[in-house]
Amino acid sequence: MVNYPALTSHTSEGLSDPLIYVHDFTNTYKNHLLYPPAVREAACLKVQIPWILQPMQKGDLLAGRKRTPFLGFTPIQGFGNIDRTGYYMEEQSLRDELEPYLQTEEQKVELEELIAYWQTENTNSKIRARYTEVMARELWTDNWGVESGVIYPLYRMAGAHMDMDKLVRLGLPGLRAEIREKLVSSAETYHPLYESMLTALDMLEYSMIYYIEDVKQALEQADQASDKLHLKRMVEVLEAIRYHAPRHLDEAMQLCWLYMLLSGSMEHGRMDVYFGDLLVQDLNTDFISELEAQELVTAYWRMILGVLGRDARVIVGGVGRRNPENGDRFTLFAIEASRHVPFRPQLSLRCNKGMNPEILAKALDSLGEGTTFPILYNDEANVPAVMHAFDVSREEAEQYAFFGCGEYMLDHRSYGTPSGVINLVKALELTLFNGIDPLTGRELGLKLGTLSDFATIDDLWEAYQKQLKHHIDIIADQEALEYKIVGEETSLLFISMLYDDCITRGKAVFEGGIRHLGGTLETYGNITASDSLVAIKKVIYEEQKITKERLMELILTNFTGAEGERKLLLEAPKFGNDDDEADQMAVLYHEFVCNTVRNQRDRTDLDSYLVVMINNDANTTLGRLTLASADGRLAYSPMSNGNAPSPGMDRNGITALFNSMTKLDAGLHAGSSQNIKFSKQMFNGDRPKLEALLDTFFELGGTSTNISVVSKEDLQNAMKEPEKYANLIVRVGGFSAYFVTLNHNVQREILERTLY
């Protein structure tokens, strides 16, 4: 049994609980600075986990809620959904939380000393401290989305897909036994990683004990017979998973939920694989009814929505599953849950030839209701693409998964955190203005001349390639450095325990334990940039309707008083219309950017480094930091989103749009967003026609669809009277959101997308 002293045993008099936590966590960290990272992390988790656990709420069918500390340890997310990795402090949140409790001047001084300590000791600062001179000059380390630049670092180890199937099969005792066996057979008399993993599992059991007592208290206060029945079963489940692997669906769900809660990961992987068998077993033996099974799955969805927040991918369907019939049974419950709990999790359905037609029909029904889920992925295109992009066998590629906004990785085999962002349109802007950001006057990147110096479009293209490679090299180095520092500082114990091949190798995930160490680069404005090159080629160089010098003026003045010249640029060929000239440029551009990023594996320690065109709302955020572009886009307005045309530029119908989209090679990147906005009449009015359309897109090689089913009138009215449209959900890019909660500029960009 885990025996951990309560935090109230702290001896400092007059300190509030938050101050006790801050003192304990900081002192524990300091006292273990000279210990191996795994030991230090385990010690800090023993302080953090009791602090974060929160009582269940009335109606919960699963135990496990948490608060995110303002000072702590995480693989990805700090206080307030801010990206962090390793040890972090959110200074303003810390002040806001603690200052009301400070009783003496001595305590105030102590707080300032503590803040000063963590300002340099947090893992993000340690990463920045190791930047080279070039990285420090080119990378914007603060004010992401506020300060104008080309490349931005993101500090996070996002996208961990742990082997939850292994957790369900082994349970807590089985996982302990595997680690103890390795510890005993280790050549070393003391193995800090294995010892620390066992400590982490002790804390997992501690959480079970915590909630057993919490549920028992709720049981004492319950007055409804149905509530008492649920609470009694919850106690039985929590007791059961302490001593053996899950034997029923609710036990598996409870174990997985607590593990996810403590791990810091938000990605749930192929849930139909690790829950499907127990679901079918329980249904076939009448242990639960269909209604009870649906209540359980829906309850899991509610916990994800209420506790984990953003991202939170759940993957169902596709090839490479154990017992696909059982998985399909779970998938039907999952789609139904998303109809009742929209917005989160990001339910993602992998489709393949010969799949159960009932599943696709139910998925389309759900999408037609405006839920935006499930997102549809095409295994026929994605599995070969993943094989090529990641250089892995078909067997491994069949275990591709996606996270966050749609980045691909290999389930519990690889990492692919997107820890960098590049504004491709800003990079073109620099190329036109001799390496100077005309918005700020700051020198960024390479000084290669201005547009006036480039005699041909080929000269411009060559200079732009050099500018892009310069910035891509730097952001790839940042990714590799981030993995290195995180590996030196942390062991990410909960994640390492469920990642191939960490236990076998006796190394943490970023210490050499992971099978495939990869990274991804978020690219923004891909199509805006390629359309701009087409416009320059046609209007400036070939037709000579606008001079090079005049184009630079138009960009600087945002086409003020030059609607005629802007019209020429807008009428140049645009991607999304099955236009050979525009699409050929998009393909050329796509291949250069993707291959330049992919080739970073030859100059870094990364097994893979791949583009992701998964756009969240950063095409709008970065657009506000970018001047007018040569495709006719106005300054500070949104850039193209993901693999989609610039808003409103696809004018030849949806078949032409699909033809353009599928010309870009999916085997060169790690995910892209195809955002499509359907009218309710189009989507729901003629289902056979819609199904034929989606089938054609997938046959052409389309990898995925992010579908919003809305009306133009609803979007317009929601902007005028948001209180009446609180439940209107749209696909932004790689994620869904309630439309009325979005920034006005993002709302406008979604409204301006073509409605089919």
Short mmCIF file of N, CA, C and O in Angstrom, two decimals, residues 575-578 583 643 645 650 652-664 674-678 682 689-707 756:
data_model
loop_
_atom_site.label_atom_id
_atom_site.label_comp_id
_atom_site.label_asym_id
_atom_site.label_seq_id
_atom_site.Cartn_x
_atom_site.Cartn_y
_atom_site.Cartn_z
N PHE A 575 -4.66 28.38 -56.83
CA PHE A 575 -4.80 26.98 -56.42
C PHE A 575 -6.23 26.73 -55.94
O PHE A 575 -6.86 27.58 -55.33
N GLY A 576 -6.73 25.52 -56.23
CA GLY A 576 -8.08 25.15 -55.80
C GLY A 576 -9.08 25.11 -56.91
O GLY A 576 -10.25 24.80 -56.69
N ASN A 577 -8.62 25.41 -58.14
CA ASN A 577 -9.53 25.48 -59.28
C ASN A 577 -9.16 24.50 -60.39
O ASN A 577 -9.65 24.61 -61.51
N ASP A 578 -8.29 23.54 -60.08
CA ASP A 578 -7.80 22.58 -61.07
C ASP A 578 -7.16 23.30 -62.24
O ASP A 578 -7.30 22.89 -63.39
N ASP A 583 -1.59 25.07 -59.97
CA ASP A 583 -1.34 23.81 -59.27
C ASP A 583 0.09 23.33 -59.46
O ASP A 583 0.70 22.76 -58.54
N ASN A 643 -4.03 22.78 -46.30
CA ASN A 643 -3.90 22.38 -47.70
C ASN A 643 -4.97 23.03 -48.56
O ASN A 643 -5.19 22.63 -49.70
N PRO A 645 -7.23 26.29 -50.40
CA PRO A 645 -6.98 27.56 -51.08
C PRO A 645 -7.14 28.73 -50.13
O PRO A 645 -7.68 28.60 -49.02
N ASP A 650 -11.26 29.44 -54.40
CA ASP A 650 -11.69 28.27 -55.16
C ASP A 650 -13.06 28.58 -55.77
O ASP A 650 -14.06 28.66 -55.08
N ASN A 652 -14.25 27.16 -58.97
CA ASN A 652 -14.70 26.26 -60.03
C ASN A 652 -15.42 25.02 -59.52
O ASN A 652 -15.55 24.03 -60.24
N GLY A 653 -15.88 25.05 -58.27
CA GLY A 653 -16.63 23.91 -57.76
C GLY A 653 -15.78 22.95 -56.96
O GLY A 653 -14.55 22.98 -56.99
N ILE A 654 -16.47 22.05 -56.27
CA ILE A 654 -15.77 21.19 -55.32
C ILE A 654 -14.94 20.12 -56.01
O ILE A 654 -13.90 19.69 -55.49
N THR A 655 -15.35 19.66 -57.20
CA THR A 655 -14.54 18.68 -57.92
C THR A 655 -13.18 19.26 -58.29
O THR A 655 -12.14 18.62 -58.13
N ALA A 656 -13.20 20.50 -58.76
CA ALA A 656 -11.93 21.18 -59.08
C ALA A 656 -11.08 21.36 -57.82
O ALA A 656 -9.86 21.20 -57.86
N LEU A 657 -11.74 21.68 -56.71
CA LEU A 657 -11.02 21.83 -55.44
C LEU A 657 -10.33 20.52 -55.06
O LEU A 657 -9.14 20.51 -54.72
N PHE A 658 -11.06 19.42 -55.13
CA PHE A 658 -10.48 18.12 -54.78
C PHE A 658 -9.35 17.76 -55.72
O PHE A 658 -8.32 17.20 -55.30
N ASN A 659 -9.49 18.06 -57.00
CA ASN A 659 -8.43 17.75 -57.95
C ASN A 659 -7.14 18.50 -57.59
O ASN A 659 -6.04 17.95 -57.67
N SER A 660 -7.28 19.76 -57.22
CA SER A 660 -6.09 20.53 -56.83
C SER A 660 -5.47 19.97 -55.56
O SER A 660 -4.25 19.77 -55.48
N MET A 661 -6.29 19.75 -54.55
CA MET A 661 -5.77 19.29 -53.26
C MET A 661 -4.99 17.99 -53.38
O MET A 661 -3.96 17.81 -52.72
N THR A 662 -5.46 17.08 -54.20
CA THR A 662 -4.83 15.76 -54.26
C THR A 662 -3.59 15.72 -55.14
O THR A 662 -2.97 14.66 -55.27
N LYS A 663 -3.21 16.84 -55.75
CA LYS A 663 -1.97 16.88 -56.52
C LYS A 663 -0.73 17.02 -55.62
O LYS A 663 0.38 16.77 -56.07
N LEU A 664 -0.93 17.42 -54.37
CA LEU A 664 0.20 17.61 -53.46
C LEU A 664 0.53 16.28 -52.79
O LEU A 664 -0.32 15.66 -52.15
N GLN A 674 -7.56 19.46 -44.75
CA GLN A 674 -8.44 19.79 -45.88
C GLN A 674 -9.76 20.30 -45.30
O GLN A 674 -10.64 19.52 -44.95
N ASN A 675 -9.87 21.59 -45.14
CA ASN A 675 -11.08 22.17 -44.55
C ASN A 675 -12.13 22.39 -45.62
O ASN A 675 -11.88 23.09 -46.61
N ILE A 676 -13.29 21.82 -45.42
CA ILE A 676 -14.37 21.92 -46.40
C ILE A 676 -15.63 22.34 -45.67
O ILE A 676 -16.01 21.73 -44.65
N LYS A 677 -16.27 23.35 -46.20
CA LYS A 677 -17.49 23.89 -45.58
C LYS A 677 -18.68 23.54 -46.47
O LYS A 677 -18.79 24.03 -47.60
N PHE A 678 -19.55 22.68 -45.96
CA PHE A 678 -20.73 22.25 -46.70
C PHE A 678 -21.96 22.96 -46.17
O PHE A 678 -22.11 23.15 -44.95
N MET A 682 -26.63 20.74 -49.09
CA MET A 682 -25.73 19.92 -49.88
C MET A 682 -25.38 18.63 -49.15
O MET A 682 -25.38 17.54 -49.72
N LYS A 689 -25.17 11.31 -53.44
CA LYS A 689 -24.27 12.20 -54.17
C LYS A 689 -23.09 12.61 -53.29
O LYS A 689 -21.94 12.67 -53.75
N LEU A 690 -23.38 12.90 -52.03
CA LEU A 690 -22.32 13.29 -51.10
C LEU A 690 -21.32 12.14 -50.92
O LEU A 690 -20.10 12.35 -50.94
N GLU A 691 -21.84 10.92 -50.72
CA GLU A 691 -20.96 9.78 -50.52
C GLU A 691 -20.09 9.55 -51.75
O GLU A 691 -18.90 9.22 -51.63
N ALA A 692 -20.67 9.72 -52.93
CA ALA A 692 -19.90 9.55 -54.16
C ALA A 692 -18.79 10.60 -54.25
O ALA A 692 -17.67 10.31 -54.69
N LEU A 693 -19.10 11.81 -53.79
CA LEU A 693 -18.11 12.89 -53.81
C LEU A 693 -16.94 12.58 -52.89
O LEU A 693 -15.77 12.71 -53.27
N LEU A 694 -17.24 12.13 -51.67
CA LEU A 694 -16.18 11.80 -50.72
C LEU A 694 -15.39 10.58 -51.19
O LEU A 694 -14.15 10.53 -51.04
N ASP A 695 -16.08 9.60 -51.78
CA ASP A 695 -15.39 8.43 -52.32
C ASP A 695 -14.40 8.85 -53.41
O ASP A 695 -13.27 8.34 -53.47
N THR A 696 -14.83 9.77 -54.27
CA THR A 696 -13.95 10.24 -55.34
C THR A 696 -12.72 10.94 -54.77
O THR A 696 -11.60 10.72 -55.24
N PHE A 697 -12.93 11.77 -53.75
CA PHE A 697 -11.81 12.46 -53.12
C PHE A 697 -10.81 11.46 -52.56
O PHE A 697 -9.59 11.60 -52.75
N PHE A 698 -11.29 10.44 -51.88
CA PHE A 698 -10.39 9.44 -51.30
C PHE A 698 -9.74 8.60 -52.40
O PHE A 698 -8.57 8.22 -52.29
N GLU A 699 -10.47 8.31 -53.49
CA GLU A 699 -9.89 7.56 -54.60
C GLU A 699 -8.75 8.35 -55.25
O GLU A 699 -7.76 7.79 -55.71
N LEU A 700 -8.90 9.66 -55.31
CA LEU A 700 -7.87 10.51 -55.89
C LEU A 700 -6.63 10.63 -55.01
O LEU A 700 -5.60 11.14 -55.44
N GLY A 701 -6.75 10.17 -53.77
CA GLY A 701 -5.62 10.24 -52.85
C GLY A 701 -5.78 11.24 -51.73
O GLY A 701 -4.81 11.54 -51.02
N GLY A 702 -6.99 11.78 -51.56
CA GLY A 702 -7.24 12.67 -50.45
C GLY A 702 -6.98 11.98 -49.12
O GLY A 702 -7.39 10.84 -48.93
N THR A 703 -6.29 12.65 -48.23
CA THR A 703 -5.88 12.00 -46.98
C THR A 703 -6.88 12.16 -45.86
O THR A 703 -7.01 11.28 -45.01
N SER A 704 -7.60 13.29 -45.82
CA SER A 704 -8.53 13.52 -44.71
C SER A 704 -9.48 14.64 -45.07
O SER A 704 -9.23 15.39 -46.03
N THR A 705 -10.54 14.76 -44.30
CA THR A 705 -11.48 15.86 -44.50
C THR A 705 -11.86 16.44 -43.14
O THR A 705 -12.21 15.71 -42.21
N ASN A 706 -11.75 17.74 -43.03
CA ASN A 706 -12.24 18.49 -41.86
C ASN A 706 -13.53 19.18 -42.29
O ASN A 706 -13.49 20.19 -42.98
N ILE A 707 -14.66 18.63 -41.90
CA ILE A 707 -15.94 19.06 -42.45
C ILE A 707 -16.72 19.89 -41.45
O ILE A 707 -16.92 19.48 -40.30
N TYR A 756 -19.97 24.96 -49.97
CA TYR A 756 -20.43 24.06 -51.04
C TYR A 756 -21.79 23.47 -50.67
O TYR A 756 -22.12 23.28 -49.53
#
